[in-house]
Amino acid sequence: MSSSHIPLGEKQELTTYRKISVASWRHPRDPSTYSWLDLPVEQAEAFLKAIPTEKGQSKPSLTHFIAKIVADCLQEHPELNHLLRNDRLYRRARTDVFITTLLKTAGKSADLSGFTLRDAPGLSLTDMARLSAEAVERLKKGEDAEAKRIEELSAKMPVWLMRLTMAFQDFVHFDLNRSLKRFGLPDDQFGSVMISNFGVLGIDNALVPLSPYCRCPLIIGVGRTRPMPVVRDGQVVPADCVTISFTFDHRYADGVHGGMMLRRFQKVFLNPHRYPAVFGLQKEGEATVEAAAEPDPNTPKGPAPKL
């Protein structure tokens, strides 16, 4: 008779990300606060389609579109763009966006990775598309030195040692605010916000957990575009929509901050042609379209939702 509590099969090999995850999470003491928006994508898709690109140039995607709006929201509401260190909040001097990507390498299990777009408000949509394509190509070819270094270190460490190493890295990076680039570890790898487009995996909607090891107070999830019922002119009609989820760290922000950001996000997402400057498309010397825009009838009015 077996004395096992649970019948188990073979022990599974841990990927780099899975090992980091196991080393990170312990008991649930979680400040996560969740919200989401179901938004029609017609205007966003038409806006992206109209952006001119040269032959061979990467076309901006919905992920880049969302990244630009989020970066703008953090510029408009900088109280959401902080770092928590030594039990105090510090305003970030820059707005960086981390975008996750799933790497499929021959002979290995698929693993979660990603890249950082530095100073995202200063990038145009075409800049974002180009930099993203270059970063993904480096990751696929194993030419990203920092990602390769992290993978090499992870492969040599058992989970208990990785837990200690990550605690040391967290202390040096965030509590002491010291660089570890001399050891091959990137500075501020995850930036101000993380974006995960799980819609490419066929997932409609998900609420992404905060990651303890990155001290990133905001995580955006992007679902699969699909038909959903919407109300237009008092009639329920079908429209292609996307569910965008928001995970806030309640230690950084309250409902009033999250509500202001969600209203701004929705307003720009539904009417991108009114905000060309947000996407780096406003020509020098032009009047700001945003200031002259009429009130948006799609934007909800009233007090900020409680998060």
PDB file of C-alpha atoms in Angstrom:
ATOM      1  CA  MET A   1       0.000   0.000   0.000  1.00  0.00           C
ATOM      2  CA  SER A   2       1.432   3.368  -1.004  1.00  0.00           C
ATOM      3  CA  SER A   3       2.156   5.940   1.699  1.00  0.00           C
ATOM      4  CA  SER A   4       2.021   8.800  -0.774  1.00  0.00           C
ATOM      5  CA  HIS A   5      -0.386  11.624  -0.089  1.00  0.00           C
ATOM      6  CA  ILE A   6      -0.806  12.340  -3.818  1.00  0.00           C
ATOM      7  CA  PRO A   7       0.103   9.935  -6.645  1.00  0.00           C
ATOM      8  CA  LEU A   8       2.767  11.623  -8.767  1.00  0.00           C
ATOM      9  CA  GLY A   9       4.377  11.022 -12.121  1.00  0.00           C
ATOM     10  CA  GLU A  10       7.872  11.986 -13.225  1.00  0.00           C
ATOM     11  CA  LYS A  11       9.543  15.156 -11.962  1.00  0.00           C
ATOM     12  CA  GLN A  12       9.385  17.826 -14.659  1.00  0.00           C
ATOM     13  CA  GLU A  13      12.213  20.040 -15.848  1.00  0.00           C
ATOM     14  CA  LEU A  14      11.772  23.703 -14.933  1.00  0.00           C
ATOM     15  CA  THR A  15      12.194  26.363 -17.614  1.00  0.00           C
ATOM     16  CA  THR A  16      14.060  29.556 -16.733  1.00  0.00           C
ATOM     17  CA  TYR A  17      10.884  31.532 -16.119  1.00  0.00           C
ATOM     18  CA  ARG A  18       9.227  28.687 -14.184  1.00  0.00           C
ATOM     19  CA  LYS A  19      12.249  28.396 -11.908  1.00  0.00           C
ATOM     20  CA  ILE A  20      12.216  32.150 -11.277  1.00  0.00           C
ATOM     21  CA  SER A  21       8.479  31.981 -10.532  1.00  0.00           C
ATOM     22  CA  VAL A  22       8.879  29.141  -8.035  1.00  0.00           C
ATOM     23  CA  ALA A  23      11.682  31.056  -6.328  1.00  0.00           C
ATOM     24  CA  SER A  24       9.597  34.244  -6.173  1.00  0.00           C
ATOM     25  CA  TRP A  25       6.143  33.416  -4.844  1.00  0.00           C
ATOM     26  CA  ARG A  26       5.441  32.202  -1.326  1.00  0.00           C
ATOM     27  CA  HIS A  27       2.393  32.760   0.856  1.00  0.00           C
ATOM     28  CA  PRO A  28      -0.309  35.046  -0.558  1.00  0.00           C
ATOM     29  CA  ARG A  29       0.268  38.525   0.827  1.00  0.00           C
ATOM     30  CA  ASP A  30      -0.861  40.138  -2.369  1.00  0.00           C
ATOM     31  CA  PRO A  31      -1.708  43.828  -2.971  1.00  0.00           C
ATOM     32  CA  SER A  32      -3.032  43.135  -6.488  1.00  0.00           C
ATOM     33  CA  THR A  33      -6.077  45.144  -7.580  1.00  0.00           C
ATOM     34  CA  TYR A  34      -7.751  44.151 -10.834  1.00  0.00           C
ATOM     35  CA  SER A  35      -9.844  45.858 -13.475  1.00  0.00           C
ATOM     36  CA  TRP A  36     -10.528  45.407 -17.173  1.00  0.00           C
ATOM     37  CA  LEU A  37     -12.079  47.059 -20.215  1.00  0.00           C
ATOM     38  CA  ASP A  38     -13.923  45.448 -23.131  1.00  0.00           C
ATOM     39  CA  LEU A  39     -13.238  47.789 -26.059  1.00  0.00           C
ATOM     40  CA  PRO A  40     -14.216  47.746 -29.748  1.00  0.00           C
ATOM     41  CA  VAL A  41     -11.132  47.623 -31.966  1.00  0.00           C
ATOM     42  CA  GLU A  42     -12.438  49.104 -35.257  1.00  0.00           C
ATOM     43  CA  GLN A  43     -10.919  52.537 -34.706  1.00  0.00           C
ATOM     44  CA  ALA A  44      -7.631  51.123 -33.415  1.00  0.00           C
ATOM     45  CA  GLU A  45      -7.259  48.737 -36.364  1.00  0.00           C
ATOM     46  CA  ALA A  46      -8.133  51.452 -38.891  1.00  0.00           C
ATOM     47  CA  PHE A  47      -5.643  53.824 -37.241  1.00  0.00           C
ATOM     48  CA  LEU A  48      -2.859  51.227 -37.355  1.00  0.00           C
ATOM     49  CA  LYS A  49      -3.645  50.287 -40.948  1.00  0.00           C
ATOM     50  CA  ALA A  50      -3.340  53.927 -42.027  1.00  0.00           C
ATOM     51  CA  ILE A  51       0.183  54.335 -40.623  1.00  0.00           C
ATOM     52  CA  PRO A  52       2.614  54.392 -43.560  1.00  0.00           C
ATOM     53  CA  THR A  53       5.511  51.949 -43.421  1.00  0.00           C
ATOM     54  CA  GLU A  54       8.325  51.363 -45.855  1.00  0.00           C
ATOM     55  CA  LYS A  55       8.895  48.049 -47.588  1.00  0.00           C
ATOM     56  CA  GLY A  56      10.385  45.521 -45.192  1.00  0.00           C
ATOM     57  CA  GLN A  57       9.552  47.688 -42.184  1.00  0.00           C
ATOM     58  CA  SER A  58       7.694  46.114 -39.257  1.00  0.00           C
ATOM     59  CA  LYS A  59       4.065  47.190 -38.992  1.00  0.00           C
ATOM     60  CA  PRO A  60       2.919  48.460 -35.574  1.00  0.00           C
ATOM     61  CA  SER A  61       0.624  45.995 -33.824  1.00  0.00           C
ATOM     62  CA  LEU A  62      -2.196  46.329 -31.315  1.00  0.00           C
ATOM     63  CA  THR A  63       0.370  45.614 -28.577  1.00  0.00           C
ATOM     64  CA  HIS A  64       2.432  48.642 -29.634  1.00  0.00           C
ATOM     65  CA  PHE A  65      -0.749  50.729 -29.866  1.00  0.00           C
ATOM     66  CA  ILE A  66      -1.623  49.792 -26.277  1.00  0.00           C
ATOM     67  CA  ALA A  67       1.955  50.358 -25.101  1.00  0.00           C
ATOM     68  CA  LYS A  68       1.903  53.914 -26.435  1.00  0.00           C
ATOM     69  CA  ILE A  69      -1.404  54.701 -24.735  1.00  0.00           C
ATOM     70  CA  VAL A  70      -0.225  53.246 -21.409  1.00  0.00           C
ATOM     71  CA  ALA A  71       3.007  55.250 -21.621  1.00  0.00           C
ATOM     72  CA  ASP A  72       0.950  58.379 -22.267  1.00  0.00           C
ATOM     73  CA  CYS A  73      -1.281  57.599 -19.270  1.00  0.00           C
ATOM     74  CA  LEU A  74       1.767  57.319 -17.019  1.00  0.00           C
ATOM     75  CA  GLN A  75       3.009  60.667 -18.340  1.00  0.00           C
ATOM     76  CA  GLU A  76      -0.387  62.243 -17.701  1.00  0.00           C
ATOM     77  CA  HIS A  77      -0.677  60.631 -14.260  1.00  0.00           C
ATOM     78  CA  PRO A  78       2.906  60.309 -12.964  1.00  0.00           C
ATOM     79  CA  GLU A  79       1.662  59.350  -9.499  1.00  0.00           C
ATOM     80  CA  LEU A  80       1.288  55.854 -11.007  1.00  0.00           C
ATOM     81  CA  ASN A  81       4.911  55.809 -12.178  1.00  0.00           C
ATOM     82  CA  HIS A  82       6.777  55.135  -8.942  1.00  0.00           C
ATOM     83  CA  LEU A  83       9.270  52.707  -7.451  1.00  0.00           C
ATOM     84  CA  LEU A  84       8.799  51.350  -3.947  1.00  0.00           C
ATOM     85  CA  ARG A  85      12.104  51.014  -2.104  1.00  0.00           C
ATOM     86  CA  ASN A  86      12.898  51.020   1.602  1.00  0.00           C
ATOM     87  CA  ASP A  87       9.173  51.486   2.315  1.00  0.00           C
ATOM     88  CA  ARG A  88       9.093  54.772   0.402  1.00  0.00           C
ATOM     89  CA  LEU A  89       7.805  55.722  -3.028  1.00  0.00           C
ATOM     90  CA  TYR A  90      10.164  57.388  -5.505  1.00  0.00           C
ATOM     91  CA  ARG A  91       9.043  58.998  -8.755  1.00  0.00           C
ATOM     92  CA  ARG A  92      10.617  57.283 -11.766  1.00  0.00           C
ATOM     93  CA  ALA A  93      12.583  59.634 -13.996  1.00  0.00           C
ATOM     94  CA  ARG A  94      11.705  57.618 -17.105  1.00  0.00           C
ATOM     95  CA  THR A  95       8.784  55.575 -18.447  1.00  0.00           C
ATOM     96  CA  ASP A  96       9.924  52.182 -19.744  1.00  0.00           C
ATOM     97  CA  VAL A  97       7.637  49.430 -21.039  1.00  0.00           C
ATOM     98  CA  PHE A  98       8.408  45.704 -20.804  1.00  0.00           C
ATOM     99  CA  ILE A  99       6.675  43.455 -23.361  1.00  0.00           C
ATOM    100  CA  THR A 100       6.597  39.708 -22.790  1.00  0.00           C
ATOM    101  CA  THR A 101       7.173  37.217 -25.585  1.00  0.00           C
ATOM    102  CA  LEU A 102       7.017  33.433 -25.812  1.00  0.00           C
ATOM    103  CA  LEU A 103      10.209  31.872 -27.118  1.00  0.00           C
ATOM    104  CA  LYS A 104      10.074  28.526 -28.881  1.00  0.00           C
ATOM    105  CA  THR A 105      13.560  27.089 -29.320  1.00  0.00           C
ATOM    106  CA  ALA A 106      14.270  23.749 -30.982  1.00  0.00           C
ATOM    107  CA  GLY A 107      14.991  21.049 -28.412  1.00  0.00           C
ATOM    108  CA  LYS A 108      13.723  23.151 -25.485  1.00  0.00           C
ATOM    109  CA  SER A 109      10.406  23.812 -23.808  1.00  0.00           C
ATOM    110  CA  ALA A 110       8.682  27.068 -24.726  1.00  0.00           C
ATOM    111  CA  ASP A 111       9.765  29.738 -22.249  1.00  0.00           C
ATOM    112  CA  LEU A 112       8.517  33.183 -21.336  1.00  0.00           C
ATOM    113  CA  SER A 113      10.888  36.053 -22.028  1.00  0.00           C
ATOM    114  CA  GLY A 114      10.603  39.676 -23.066  1.00  0.00           C
ATOM    115  CA  PHE A 115      12.273  42.968 -23.860  1.00  0.00           C
ATOM    116  CA  THR A 116      12.184  46.552 -22.606  1.00  0.00           C
ATOM    117  CA  LEU A 117      11.330  49.637 -24.653  1.00  0.00           C
ATOM    118  CA  ARG A 118      13.156  52.512 -22.980  1.00  0.00           C
ATOM    119  CA  ASP A 119      11.597  55.968 -22.749  1.00  0.00           C
ATOM    120  CA  ALA A 120       8.412  54.772 -24.429  1.00  0.00           C
ATOM    121  CA  PRO A 121       6.679  58.193 -24.573  1.00  0.00           C
ATOM    122  CA  GLY A 122       9.512  59.434 -26.799  1.00  0.00           C
ATOM    123  CA  LEU A 123       9.103  56.594 -29.317  1.00  0.00           C
ATOM    124  CA  SER A 124       6.723  56.644 -32.249  1.00  0.00           C
ATOM    125  CA  LEU A 125       4.626  53.601 -33.102  1.00  0.00           C
ATOM    126  CA  THR A 126       6.962  52.753 -35.977  1.00  0.00           C
ATOM    127  CA  ASP A 127       9.956  53.084 -33.634  1.00  0.00           C
ATOM    128  CA  MET A 128       8.311  50.658 -31.238  1.00  0.00           C
ATOM    129  CA  ALA A 129       7.581  48.162 -34.003  1.00  0.00           C
ATOM    130  CA  ARG A 130      11.179  48.298 -35.284  1.00  0.00           C
ATOM    131  CA  LEU A 131      12.791  48.017 -31.841  1.00  0.00           C
ATOM    132  CA  SER A 132      10.444  45.171 -30.886  1.00  0.00           C
ATOM    133  CA  ALA A 133      11.232  43.199 -34.029  1.00  0.00           C
ATOM    134  CA  GLU A 134      14.963  43.656 -33.444  1.00  0.00           C
ATOM    135  CA  ALA A 135      14.685  42.598 -29.782  1.00  0.00           C
ATOM    136  CA  VAL A 136      12.641  39.480 -30.586  1.00  0.00           C
ATOM    137  CA  GLU A 137      15.100  38.489 -33.295  1.00  0.00           C
ATOM    138  CA  ARG A 138      18.017  38.760 -30.847  1.00  0.00           C
ATOM    139  CA  LEU A 139      16.139  36.650 -28.293  1.00  0.00           C
ATOM    140  CA  LYS A 140      15.291  33.973 -30.866  1.00  0.00           C
ATOM    141  CA  LYS A 141      18.896  33.758 -32.059  1.00  0.00           C
ATOM    142  CA  GLY A 142      20.293  33.730 -28.528  1.00  0.00           C
ATOM    143  CA  GLU A 143      22.131  36.983 -29.223  1.00  0.00           C
ATOM    144  CA  ASP A 144      20.679  38.953 -26.308  1.00  0.00           C
ATOM    145  CA  ALA A 145      23.629  38.952 -23.906  1.00  0.00           C
ATOM    146  CA  GLU A 146      21.615  39.802 -20.790  1.00  0.00           C
ATOM    147  CA  ALA A 147      18.902  37.205 -21.429  1.00  0.00           C
ATOM    148  CA  LYS A 148      21.574  34.610 -22.227  1.00  0.00           C
ATOM    149  CA  ARG A 149      23.408  35.381 -18.983  1.00  0.00           C
ATOM    150  CA  ILE A 150      20.220  35.007 -16.920  1.00  0.00           C
ATOM    151  CA  GLU A 151      19.443  31.685 -18.618  1.00  0.00           C
ATOM    152  CA  GLU A 152      22.973  30.395 -17.975  1.00  0.00           C
ATOM    153  CA  LEU A 153      22.828  31.339 -14.282  1.00  0.00           C
ATOM    154  CA  SER A 154      19.351  29.857 -13.892  1.00  0.00           C
ATOM    155  CA  ALA A 155      20.365  26.549 -15.456  1.00  0.00           C
ATOM    156  CA  LYS A 156      23.093  26.052 -12.836  1.00  0.00           C
ATOM    157  CA  MET A 157      21.021  26.907  -9.760  1.00  0.00           C
ATOM    158  CA  PRO A 158      18.580  24.839  -7.753  1.00  0.00           C
ATOM    159  CA  VAL A 159      15.430  26.703  -6.727  1.00  0.00           C
ATOM    160  CA  TRP A 160      16.574  27.271  -3.123  1.00  0.00           C
ATOM    161  CA  LEU A 161      19.793  28.926  -4.308  1.00  0.00           C
ATOM    162  CA  MET A 162      17.940  30.989  -6.908  1.00  0.00           C
ATOM    163  CA  ARG A 163      15.614  32.217  -4.168  1.00  0.00           C
ATOM    164  CA  LEU A 164      18.588  33.481  -2.171  1.00  0.00           C
ATOM    165  CA  THR A 165      20.218  34.968  -5.276  1.00  0.00           C
ATOM    166  CA  MET A 166      17.063  36.787  -6.261  1.00  0.00           C
ATOM    167  CA  ALA A 167      16.667  38.161  -2.739  1.00  0.00           C
ATOM    168  CA  PHE A 168      20.240  39.495  -2.934  1.00  0.00           C
ATOM    169  CA  GLN A 169      19.629  40.952  -6.403  1.00  0.00           C
ATOM    170  CA  ASP A 170      16.405  42.579  -5.193  1.00  0.00           C
ATOM    171  CA  PHE A 171      18.234  44.127  -2.228  1.00  0.00           C
ATOM    172  CA  VAL A 172      21.100  45.511  -4.342  1.00  0.00           C
ATOM    173  CA  HIS A 173      18.970  46.669  -7.272  1.00  0.00           C
ATOM    174  CA  PHE A 174      16.094  48.240  -5.393  1.00  0.00           C
ATOM    175  CA  ASP A 175      16.999  48.871  -1.740  1.00  0.00           C
ATOM    176  CA  LEU A 176      20.540  50.056  -2.508  1.00  0.00           C
ATOM    177  CA  ASN A 177      19.712  51.185  -6.076  1.00  0.00           C
ATOM    178  CA  ARG A 178      23.027  49.870  -7.384  1.00  0.00           C
ATOM    179  CA  SER A 179      23.745  48.449 -10.822  1.00  0.00           C
ATOM    180  CA  LEU A 180      24.759  44.816 -11.339  1.00  0.00           C
ATOM    181  CA  LYS A 181      25.573  45.142 -15.038  1.00  0.00           C
ATOM    182  CA  ARG A 182      29.166  44.119 -14.381  1.00  0.00           C
ATOM    183  CA  PHE A 183      27.751  40.686 -13.518  1.00  0.00           C
ATOM    184  CA  GLY A 184      25.618  40.561 -16.659  1.00  0.00           C
ATOM    185  CA  LEU A 185      22.345  41.517 -14.947  1.00  0.00           C
ATOM    186  CA  PRO A 186      20.343  44.299 -16.657  1.00  0.00           C
ATOM    187  CA  ASP A 187      19.361  47.531 -14.948  1.00  0.00           C
ATOM    188  CA  ASP A 188      15.642  48.136 -14.380  1.00  0.00           C
ATOM    189  CA  GLN A 189      14.707  45.244 -16.636  1.00  0.00           C
ATOM    190  CA  PHE A 190      10.920  45.534 -16.248  1.00  0.00           C
ATOM    191  CA  GLY A 191      10.473  49.300 -16.111  1.00  0.00           C
ATOM    192  CA  SER A 192       7.238  51.073 -15.236  1.00  0.00           C
ATOM    193  CA  VAL A 193       4.715  48.648 -16.749  1.00  0.00           C
ATOM    194  CA  MET A 194       4.595  45.123 -18.187  1.00  0.00           C
ATOM    195  CA  ILE A 195       2.378  44.158 -21.146  1.00  0.00           C
ATOM    196  CA  SER A 196       1.442  40.553 -21.870  1.00  0.00           C
ATOM    197  CA  ASN A 197      -0.477  39.789 -25.066  1.00  0.00           C
ATOM    198  CA  PHE A 198      -1.894  36.345 -24.326  1.00  0.00           C
ATOM    199  CA  GLY A 199      -4.499  36.855 -27.037  1.00  0.00           C
ATOM    200  CA  VAL A 200      -2.013  35.458 -29.561  1.00  0.00           C
ATOM    201  CA  LEU A 201      -2.350  32.174 -27.650  1.00  0.00           C
ATOM    202  CA  GLY A 202      -6.128  32.166 -28.186  1.00  0.00           C
ATOM    203  CA  ILE A 203      -6.946  33.367 -24.647  1.00  0.00           C
ATOM    204  CA  ASP A 204      -9.903  35.743 -24.430  1.00  0.00           C
ATOM    205  CA  ASN A 205      -9.311  37.231 -20.994  1.00  0.00           C
ATOM    206  CA  ALA A 206      -7.022  36.836 -17.992  1.00  0.00           C
ATOM    207  CA  LEU A 207      -5.938  38.797 -14.931  1.00  0.00           C
ATOM    208  CA  VAL A 208      -2.146  38.765 -14.700  1.00  0.00           C
ATOM    209  CA  PRO A 209      -0.565  38.512 -11.225  1.00  0.00           C
ATOM    210  CA  LEU A 210       2.019  40.957  -9.971  1.00  0.00           C
ATOM    211  CA  SER A 211       5.542  39.564 -10.105  1.00  0.00           C
ATOM    212  CA  PRO A 212       7.381  39.939  -6.777  1.00  0.00           C
ATOM    213  CA  TYR A 213      10.843  40.035  -8.329  1.00  0.00           C
ATOM    214  CA  CYS A 214      10.357  42.980 -10.677  1.00  0.00           C
ATOM    215  CA  ARG A 215       8.710  45.666  -8.503  1.00  0.00           C
ATOM    216  CA  CYS A 216       6.542  46.644 -11.437  1.00  0.00           C
ATOM    217  CA  PRO A 217       3.317  48.224 -10.094  1.00  0.00           C
ATOM    218  CA  LEU A 218       1.218  47.854 -13.244  1.00  0.00           C
ATOM    219  CA  ILE A 219       0.670  44.878 -15.540  1.00  0.00           C
ATOM    220  CA  ILE A 220      -1.491  44.987 -18.673  1.00  0.00           C
ATOM    221  CA  GLY A 221      -3.034  41.879 -20.224  1.00  0.00           C
ATOM    222  CA  VAL A 222      -4.302  41.824 -23.822  1.00  0.00           C
ATOM    223  CA  GLY A 223      -6.828  39.190 -24.867  1.00  0.00           C
ATOM    224  CA  ARG A 224      -7.924  37.759 -28.194  1.00  0.00           C
ATOM    225  CA  THR A 225      -9.983  39.973 -30.489  1.00  0.00           C
ATOM    226  CA  ARG A 226     -13.450  38.441 -30.788  1.00  0.00           C
ATOM    227  CA  PRO A 227     -17.092  39.407 -31.503  1.00  0.00           C
ATOM    228  CA  MET A 228     -18.906  40.818 -28.476  1.00  0.00           C
ATOM    229  CA  PRO A 229     -22.252  42.593 -28.007  1.00  0.00           C
ATOM    230  CA  VAL A 230     -22.028  46.380 -27.690  1.00  0.00           C
ATOM    231  CA  VAL A 231     -24.689  49.087 -27.370  1.00  0.00           C
ATOM    232  CA  ARG A 232     -24.779  51.697 -30.137  1.00  0.00           C
ATOM    233  CA  ASP A 233     -27.583  54.218 -30.549  1.00  0.00           C
ATOM    234  CA  GLY A 234     -29.632  52.248 -28.048  1.00  0.00           C
ATOM    235  CA  GLN A 235     -29.279  49.000 -30.017  1.00  0.00           C
ATOM    236  CA  VAL A 236     -27.294  45.883 -29.112  1.00  0.00           C
ATOM    237  CA  VAL A 237     -25.061  45.014 -32.065  1.00  0.00           C
ATOM    238  CA  PRO A 238     -22.023  42.749 -32.570  1.00  0.00           C
ATOM    239  CA  ALA A 239     -18.539  44.273 -32.785  1.00  0.00           C
ATOM    240  CA  ASP A 240     -14.982  42.965 -32.732  1.00  0.00           C
ATOM    241  CA  CYS A 241     -13.665  43.734 -29.240  1.00  0.00           C
ATOM    242  CA  VAL A 242     -10.639  43.071 -27.090  1.00  0.00           C
ATOM    243  CA  THR A 243     -10.511  42.634 -23.327  1.00  0.00           C
ATOM    244  CA  ILE A 244      -7.651  44.558 -21.731  1.00  0.00           C
ATOM    245  CA  SER A 245      -6.933  43.759 -18.088  1.00  0.00           C
ATOM    246  CA  PHE A 246      -5.131  45.964 -15.587  1.00  0.00           C
ATOM    247  CA  THR A 247      -3.373  44.747 -12.451  1.00  0.00           C
ATOM    248  CA  PHE A 248      -2.431  47.563 -10.078  1.00  0.00           C
ATOM    249  CA  ASP A 249      -0.275  47.338  -6.971  1.00  0.00           C
ATOM    250  CA  HIS A 250      -2.448  48.900  -4.277  1.00  0.00           C
ATOM    251  CA  ARG A 251       0.648  50.049  -2.390  1.00  0.00           C
ATOM    252  CA  TYR A 252       1.387  52.446  -5.234  1.00  0.00           C
ATOM    253  CA  ALA A 253      -2.040  53.704  -6.175  1.00  0.00           C
ATOM    254  CA  ASP A 254      -5.642  54.031  -5.008  1.00  0.00           C
ATOM    255  CA  GLY A 255      -8.927  53.797  -6.860  1.00  0.00           C
ATOM    256  CA  VAL A 256      -8.892  57.472  -7.803  1.00  0.00           C
ATOM    257  CA  HIS A 257      -5.527  57.064  -9.582  1.00  0.00           C
ATOM    258  CA  GLY A 258      -6.593  53.884 -11.345  1.00  0.00           C
ATOM    259  CA  GLY A 259      -9.889  55.455 -12.378  1.00  0.00           C
ATOM    260  CA  MET A 260      -8.186  58.459 -13.948  1.00  0.00           C
ATOM    261  CA  MET A 261      -5.851  56.199 -15.884  1.00  0.00           C
ATOM    262  CA  LEU A 262      -8.650  53.919 -17.122  1.00  0.00           C
ATOM    263  CA  ARG A 263     -10.714  56.874 -18.353  1.00  0.00           C
ATOM    264  CA  ARG A 264      -7.715  58.329 -20.176  1.00  0.00           C
ATOM    265  CA  PHE A 265      -6.842  54.937 -21.663  1.00  0.00           C
ATOM    266  CA  GLN A 266     -10.371  54.306 -22.911  1.00  0.00           C
ATOM    267  CA  LYS A 267     -10.719  57.782 -24.392  1.00  0.00           C
ATOM    268  CA  VAL A 268      -7.528  57.499 -26.447  1.00  0.00           C
ATOM    269  CA  PHE A 269      -8.100  53.847 -27.430  1.00  0.00           C
ATOM    270  CA  LEU A 270     -11.562  54.544 -28.843  1.00  0.00           C
ATOM    271  CA  ASN A 271     -10.569  57.748 -30.652  1.00  0.00           C
ATOM    272  CA  PRO A 272      -6.873  57.503 -31.611  1.00  0.00           C
ATOM    273  CA  HIS A 273      -7.242  59.919 -34.543  1.00  0.00           C
ATOM    274  CA  ARG A 274      -7.953  62.700 -32.018  1.00  0.00           C
ATOM    275  CA  TYR A 275      -4.627  62.146 -30.251  1.00  0.00           C
ATOM    276  CA  PRO A 276      -1.875  61.892 -32.898  1.00  0.00           C
ATOM    277  CA  ALA A 277       0.707  63.339 -30.485  1.00  0.00           C
ATOM    278  CA  VAL A 278       0.221  60.355 -28.173  1.00  0.00           C
ATOM    279  CA  PHE A 279       1.469  58.085 -30.964  1.00  0.00           C
ATOM    280  CA  GLY A 280       4.339  60.319 -32.070  1.00  0.00           C
ATOM    281  CA  LEU A 281       2.530  61.291 -35.274  1.00  0.00           C
ATOM    282  CA  GLN A 282       1.951  65.007 -34.702  1.00  0.00           C
ATOM    283  CA  LYS A 283       3.986  67.112 -37.093  1.00  0.00           C
ATOM    284  CA  GLU A 284       6.147  69.897 -35.759  1.00  0.00           C
ATOM    285  CA  GLY A 285       4.324  73.230 -35.643  1.00  0.00           C
ATOM    286  CA  GLU A 286       0.830  71.710 -35.801  1.00  0.00           C
ATOM    287  CA  ALA A 287      -1.765  72.697 -33.258  1.00  0.00           C
ATOM    288  CA  THR A 288      -2.498  70.010 -30.707  1.00  0.00           C
ATOM    289  CA  VAL A 289      -5.458  68.015 -31.979  1.00  0.00           C
ATOM    290  CA  GLU A 290      -6.103  66.771 -28.469  1.00  0.00           C
ATOM    291  CA  ALA A 291      -6.852  70.227 -27.120  1.00  0.00           C
ATOM    292  CA  ALA A 292      -9.333  70.992 -29.875  1.00  0.00           C
ATOM    293  CA  ALA A 293     -11.159  67.655 -29.720  1.00  0.00           C
ATOM    294  CA  GLU A 294     -14.819  67.565 -28.818  1.00  0.00           C
ATOM    295  CA  PRO A 295     -15.857  65.714 -25.643  1.00  0.00           C
ATOM    296  CA  ASP A 296     -15.776  61.973 -26.271  1.00  0.00           C
ATOM    297  CA  PRO A 297     -19.291  60.463 -26.012  1.00  0.00           C
ATOM    298  CA  ASN A 298     -17.825  56.994 -25.464  1.00  0.00           C
ATOM    299  CA  THR A 299     -15.905  58.010 -22.354  1.00  0.00           C
ATOM    300  CA  PRO A 300     -17.752  57.236 -19.099  1.00  0.00           C
ATOM    301  CA  LYS A 301     -18.490  60.216 -16.910  1.00  0.00           C
ATOM    302  CA  GLY A 302     -18.857  60.506 -13.182  1.00  0.00           C
ATOM    303  CA  PRO A 303     -16.601  59.541 -10.269  1.00  0.00           C
ATOM    304  CA  ALA A 304     -13.617  57.269 -10.738  1.00  0.00           C
ATOM    305  CA  PRO A 305     -14.419  53.580 -10.225  1.00  0.00           C
ATOM    306  CA  LYS A 306     -13.170  52.063  -7.000  1.00  0.00           C
ATOM    307  CA  LEU A 307     -10.431  49.498  -7.494  1.00  0.00           C
TER     308      LEU A 307
END
